[in-house]
Tab-separated table of C-alpha atoms in Angstrom:
chain	number	residue	atom	x	y	z
A	615	MET	CA	-28.452	-5.246	13.450
A	616	TRP	CA	-25.301	-7.357	13.601
A	617	GLU	CA	-27.262	-10.566	13.073
A	618	ARG	CA	-27.672	-9.466	9.442
A	619	LEU	CA	-23.914	-9.603	8.859
A	620	PRO	CA	-23.009	-12.802	6.941
A	621	GLU	CA	-21.334	-15.554	8.960
A	622	GLY	CA	-18.048	-15.440	7.040
A	623	TRP	CA	-17.606	-11.759	7.854
A	624	LYS	CA	-18.606	-12.333	11.491
A	625	GLN	CA	-15.673	-14.719	11.809
A	626	GLU	CA	-13.279	-12.227	10.198
A	627	LEU	CA	-14.510	-9.381	12.411
A	628	LYS	CA	-15.021	-11.222	15.695
A	629	GLY	CA	-12.878	-8.819	17.710
A	630	ALA	CA	-14.597	-5.719	16.333
A	631	LEU	CA	-18.063	-7.163	16.970
A	632	GLU	CA	-17.201	-8.004	20.573
A	633	ALA	CA	-15.901	-4.496	21.294
A	634	PRO	CA	-18.070	-2.185	23.454
A	635	SER	CA	-18.192	0.291	20.548
A	636	ALA	CA	-20.155	-2.232	18.442
A	637	GLU	CA	-22.863	-2.534	21.090
A	638	ALA	CA	-23.043	1.244	21.474
A	639	LEU	CA	-23.262	1.680	17.703
A	640	GLU	CA	-26.129	-0.781	17.464
A	641	ARG	CA	-28.037	1.105	20.172
A	642	PHE	CA	-27.417	4.395	18.361
A	643	VAL	CA	-28.604	3.110	14.964
A	644	ASP	CA	-31.688	1.445	16.494
A	645	GLN	CA	-32.590	4.686	18.263
A	646	GLU	CA	-32.080	6.699	15.073
A	647	ARG	CA	-34.310	4.333	13.070
A	648	GLY	CA	-37.001	4.878	15.687
A	649	GLU	CA	-36.790	8.674	15.369
A	650	ALA	CA	-36.027	9.399	11.698
A	651	THR	CA	-35.706	7.963	8.211
A	652	ILE	CA	-32.339	6.229	7.958
A	653	TYR	CA	-30.624	5.060	4.768
A	654	PRO	CA	-30.040	2.429	3.625
A	655	PRO	CA	-33.016	0.353	4.849
A	656	GLU	CA	-32.034	-2.141	7.534
A	657	GLU	CA	-32.376	-5.146	5.217
A	658	GLU	CA	-29.796	-3.606	2.849
A	659	LEU	CA	-27.364	-2.375	5.499
A	660	PHE	CA	-24.816	-5.108	4.821
A	661	SER	CA	-25.402	-5.598	1.082
A	662	ALA	CA	-21.698	-5.175	0.309
A	663	PHE	CA	-20.843	-7.975	2.734
A	664	GLN	CA	-23.619	-10.238	1.467
A	665	LEU	CA	-22.562	-9.841	-2.174
A	666	THR	CA	-18.795	-10.006	-1.528
A	667	PRO	CA	-17.694	-12.698	0.976
A	668	PRO	CA	-14.233	-12.168	2.510
A	669	GLU	CA	-12.592	-14.961	0.555
A	670	ARG	CA	-13.769	-13.442	-2.741
A	671	VAL	CA	-12.506	-9.883	-2.208
A	672	ARG	CA	-10.154	-8.862	-5.021
A	673	VAL	CA	-10.698	-5.096	-4.891
A	674	LEU	CA	-11.793	-2.755	-2.079
A	675	ILE	CA	-13.157	0.638	-3.155
A	676	LEU	CA	-13.651	2.903	-0.158
A	677	GLY	CA	-16.415	5.484	0.013
A	678	GLN	CA	-17.258	7.766	2.904
A	679	ASP	CA	-20.983	8.105	3.605
A	680	PRO	CA	-24.157	6.586	2.089
A	681	TYR	CA	-26.276	8.688	-0.255
A	682	HIS	CA	-28.870	10.562	1.802
A	683	GLY	CA	-31.635	11.021	-0.790
A	684	PRO	CA	-34.781	8.883	-1.146
A	685	GLY	CA	-34.260	5.511	-2.835
A	686	GLN	CA	-30.544	5.977	-3.467
A	687	ALA	CA	-28.483	4.083	-0.871
A	688	HIS	CA	-28.709	0.297	-0.929
A	689	GLY	CA	-25.618	-0.758	0.983
A	690	LEU	CA	-22.920	-0.468	-1.698
A	691	ALA	CA	-20.569	2.530	-1.817
A	692	PHE	CA	-21.216	4.788	-4.852
A	693	SER	CA	-23.997	2.505	-6.164
A	694	VAL	CA	-27.712	3.298	-6.491
A	695	ARG	CA	-30.683	1.096	-7.231
A	696	PRO	CA	-31.721	0.526	-10.864
A	697	GLY	CA	-33.914	3.355	-12.135
A	698	VAL	CA	-32.536	5.940	-9.711
A	699	ARG	CA	-30.997	9.093	-11.189
A	700	LEU	CA	-27.196	8.956	-11.132
A	701	PRO	CA	-25.628	11.051	-8.353
A	702	PRO	CA	-22.815	13.375	-9.500
A	703	SER	CA	-19.937	11.254	-8.122
A	704	LEU	CA	-21.254	8.120	-9.804
A	705	LEU	CA	-21.767	10.018	-13.041
A	706	ASN	CA	-18.096	11.013	-12.915
A	707	ILE	CA	-17.062	7.426	-12.189
A	708	PHE	CA	-18.945	6.337	-15.298
A	709	LYS	CA	-17.321	9.106	-17.363
A	710	GLU	CA	-13.891	7.861	-16.289
A	711	LEU	CA	-14.919	4.249	-16.923
A	712	GLN	CA	-15.890	5.179	-20.475
A	713	SER	CA	-12.711	7.190	-21.000
A	714	ASP	CA	-10.479	4.497	-19.506
A	715	LEU	CA	-11.914	1.366	-21.124
A	716	GLY	CA	-14.091	2.695	-23.946
A	717	LEU	CA	-17.177	1.039	-22.512
A	718	PRO	CA	-20.641	2.257	-23.505
A	719	PRO	CA	-22.550	4.278	-20.897
A	720	ALA	CA	-24.429	2.196	-18.345
A	721	MET	CA	-28.213	2.475	-18.307
A	722	GLY	CA	-28.396	2.520	-14.520
A	723	GLY	CA	-26.296	3.103	-11.445
A	724	SER	CA	-26.339	-0.326	-9.798
A	725	LEU	CA	-22.851	-1.707	-9.185
A	726	VAL	CA	-24.077	-5.113	-8.001
A	727	SER	CA	-22.271	-6.873	-10.861
A	728	TRP	CA	-18.952	-5.474	-9.603
A	729	ALA	CA	-19.698	-6.593	-6.036
A	730	GLU	CA	-20.547	-10.103	-7.220
A	731	GLN	CA	-17.104	-10.340	-8.826
A	732	GLY	CA	-15.235	-9.480	-5.646
A	733	VAL	CA	-15.252	-5.665	-5.561
A	734	LEU	CA	-16.025	-4.748	-1.946
A	735	LEU	CA	-17.813	-1.386	-2.203
A	736	LEU	CA	-17.304	-0.246	1.376
A	737	ASN	CA	-18.420	3.033	2.896
A	738	ALA	CA	-16.528	4.143	6.011
A	739	VAL	CA	-19.902	4.987	7.599
A	740	LEU	CA	-22.766	2.629	6.774
A	741	THR	CA	-25.862	4.652	7.744
A	742	VAL	CA	-27.110	8.226	7.412
A	743	ARG	CA	-30.160	10.324	8.293
A	744	ALA	CA	-32.293	11.286	5.314
A	745	GLY	CA	-31.162	14.617	3.913
A	746	THR	CA	-28.309	15.012	6.408
A	747	PRO	CA	-24.899	13.954	5.075
A	748	ASN	CA	-22.336	12.683	7.603
A	749	SER	CA	-24.995	12.625	10.334
A	750	HIS	CA	-23.835	9.182	11.504
A	751	ALA	CA	-20.113	9.926	11.362
A	752	ALA	CA	-18.156	9.543	14.613
A	753	HIS	CA	-20.698	7.182	16.207
A	754	GLY	CA	-18.695	3.968	15.855
A	755	TRP	CA	-18.987	2.947	12.210
A	756	GLU	CA	-15.424	4.066	11.521
A	757	GLU	CA	-14.035	1.614	14.092
A	758	PHE	CA	-15.988	-1.211	12.477
A	759	THR	CA	-15.035	-0.387	8.885
A	760	ASP	CA	-11.395	0.186	9.869
A	761	ALA	CA	-11.515	-3.379	11.189
A	762	VAL	CA	-12.936	-4.499	7.822
A	763	ILE	CA	-10.025	-2.864	5.978
A	764	GLN	CA	-7.533	-4.475	8.358
A	765	ALA	CA	-9.214	-7.883	8.001
A	766	VAL	CA	-9.015	-7.706	4.205
A	767	SER	CA	-5.396	-6.597	4.461
A	768	ALA	CA	-4.602	-9.553	6.741
A	769	ARG	CA	-5.983	-12.162	4.328
A	770	PRO	CA	-3.424	-14.168	2.351
A	771	GLU	CA	-4.651	-13.171	-1.111
A	772	PRO	CA	-3.385	-9.899	-2.650
A	773	VAL	CA	-6.049	-7.196	-2.990
A	774	VAL	CA	-6.193	-3.844	-4.792
A	775	PHE	CA	-7.269	-1.050	-2.432
A	776	VAL	CA	-8.741	2.029	-4.151
A	777	LEU	CA	-8.557	5.231	-2.090
A	778	TRP	CA	-10.274	8.224	-3.689
A	779	GLY	CA	-9.945	11.567	-1.906
A	780	GLY	CA	-8.228	12.757	1.250
A	781	TYR	CA	-10.566	10.966	3.655
A	782	ALA	CA	-10.006	7.552	2.056
A	783	ARG	CA	-6.273	8.085	1.695
A	784	LYS	CA	-5.926	8.410	5.466
A	785	LYS	CA	-6.850	4.725	5.695
A	786	LYS	CA	-3.641	3.728	3.923
A	787	LYS	CA	-2.011	3.175	7.314
A	788	LEU	CA	-4.364	0.223	7.906
A	789	ILE	CA	-3.125	-1.671	4.832
A	790	ASP	CA	-0.072	-3.908	4.396
A	791	THR	CA	1.468	-2.019	1.491
A	792	LYS	CA	4.114	-4.696	0.926
A	793	ARG	CA	1.534	-7.300	-0.096
A	794	HIS	CA	-1.307	-5.280	-1.582
A	795	ALA	CA	-1.642	-2.701	-4.343
A	796	ILE	CA	-2.986	0.748	-3.477
A	797	LEU	CA	-4.395	3.154	-6.051
A	798	GLU	CA	-4.851	6.743	-4.886
A	799	ALA	CA	-6.522	9.624	-6.704
A	800	ALA	CA	-8.798	12.597	-6.147
A	801	HIS	CA	-12.401	11.892	-5.198
A	802	PRO	CA	-14.896	11.609	-8.106
A	803	SER	CA	-17.058	14.339	-6.564
A	804	PRO	CA	-17.647	17.340	-8.879
A	805	LEU	CA	-15.676	19.402	-6.349
A	806	SER	CA	-12.475	17.450	-6.963
A	807	ALA	CA	-12.813	15.148	-9.991
A	808	SER	CA	-10.910	17.552	-12.247
A	809	GLN	CA	-8.033	17.639	-9.741
A	810	GLY	CA	-6.769	14.148	-10.493
A	811	PHE	CA	-9.670	11.730	-10.720
A	812	PHE	CA	-10.341	12.296	-14.412
A	813	GLY	CA	-7.527	10.683	-16.353
A	814	SER	CA	-6.415	8.446	-13.466
A	815	ARG	CA	-7.564	5.312	-15.362
A	816	PRO	CA	-8.429	3.371	-12.190
A	817	PHE	CA	-10.225	0.497	-13.890
A	818	SER	CA	-7.442	-0.545	-16.244
A	819	ARG	CA	-4.874	-0.012	-13.477
A	820	ILE	CA	-6.846	-2.181	-11.060
A	821	ASN	CA	-6.902	-4.997	-13.597
A	822	GLU	CA	-3.195	-4.586	-14.351
A	823	ALA	CA	-2.441	-4.838	-10.629
A	824	LEU	CA	-4.647	-7.929	-10.241
A	825	VAL	CA	-3.080	-9.727	-13.196
A	826	ALA	CA	0.419	-8.834	-11.975
A	827	ARG	CA	-0.453	-10.574	-8.691
A	828	GLY	CA	-1.876	-13.676	-10.359
A	829	ARG	CA	-5.545	-12.816	-9.876
A	830	GLU	CA	-8.378	-12.612	-12.390
A	831	PRO	CA	-9.255	-9.118	-13.681
A	832	ILE	CA	-12.669	-7.543	-13.115
A	833	ASP	CA	-15.186	-7.294	-15.949
A	834	TRP	CA	-16.197	-3.660	-15.493
A	835	ARG	CA	-19.027	-3.759	-18.047
A	836	LEU	CA	-22.412	-2.762	-16.643
A	837	PRO	CA	-25.858	-3.459	-18.095
A	838	GLY	CA	-26.282	-1.175	-21.105
């Protein structure tokens, strides 16, 4: 499993990968793949890391758990493959994107173009059993992805961390708040989007924070 992680990230996460929890996690995921359908497929497990090398990270958007329906998860938080019906949270993200920046609706739910620009779309847990949300929580992924957040925070370049919802906001303690910008809001889930996600204008605020720190803004346009 870990051999699929790009070399640049292996260097950044050396301590986490050498920890006993990483070996135990690999055994757990391998066993699960032998017994059930696990998303995303193994070859897409580290898509976020492959598309966004550590030195290119400008924004980190933290999700919680991969989508657990067929054909949805492909290794990027909130994103789905082209042609897949938009999940409710992603639909709300696109509504806010349109409201914030006046962009036309995207035709599909792939966020690859954001990842290629330096938006690390990181889930706290990177695998899930089909049809069973949070089934791989508390098996070691959190230790690994906490290390990812800390590694990004430790890099010299300023980054904008986007924490949507109570779960993500708990990770604030892992971030050097003196050097990095943090945007917090309600989660885009239909259960909470109306409680502070809608109207939070995350996309324009991310770009304002990047420009204020001397970094290039993100082009949030998606294929129409």
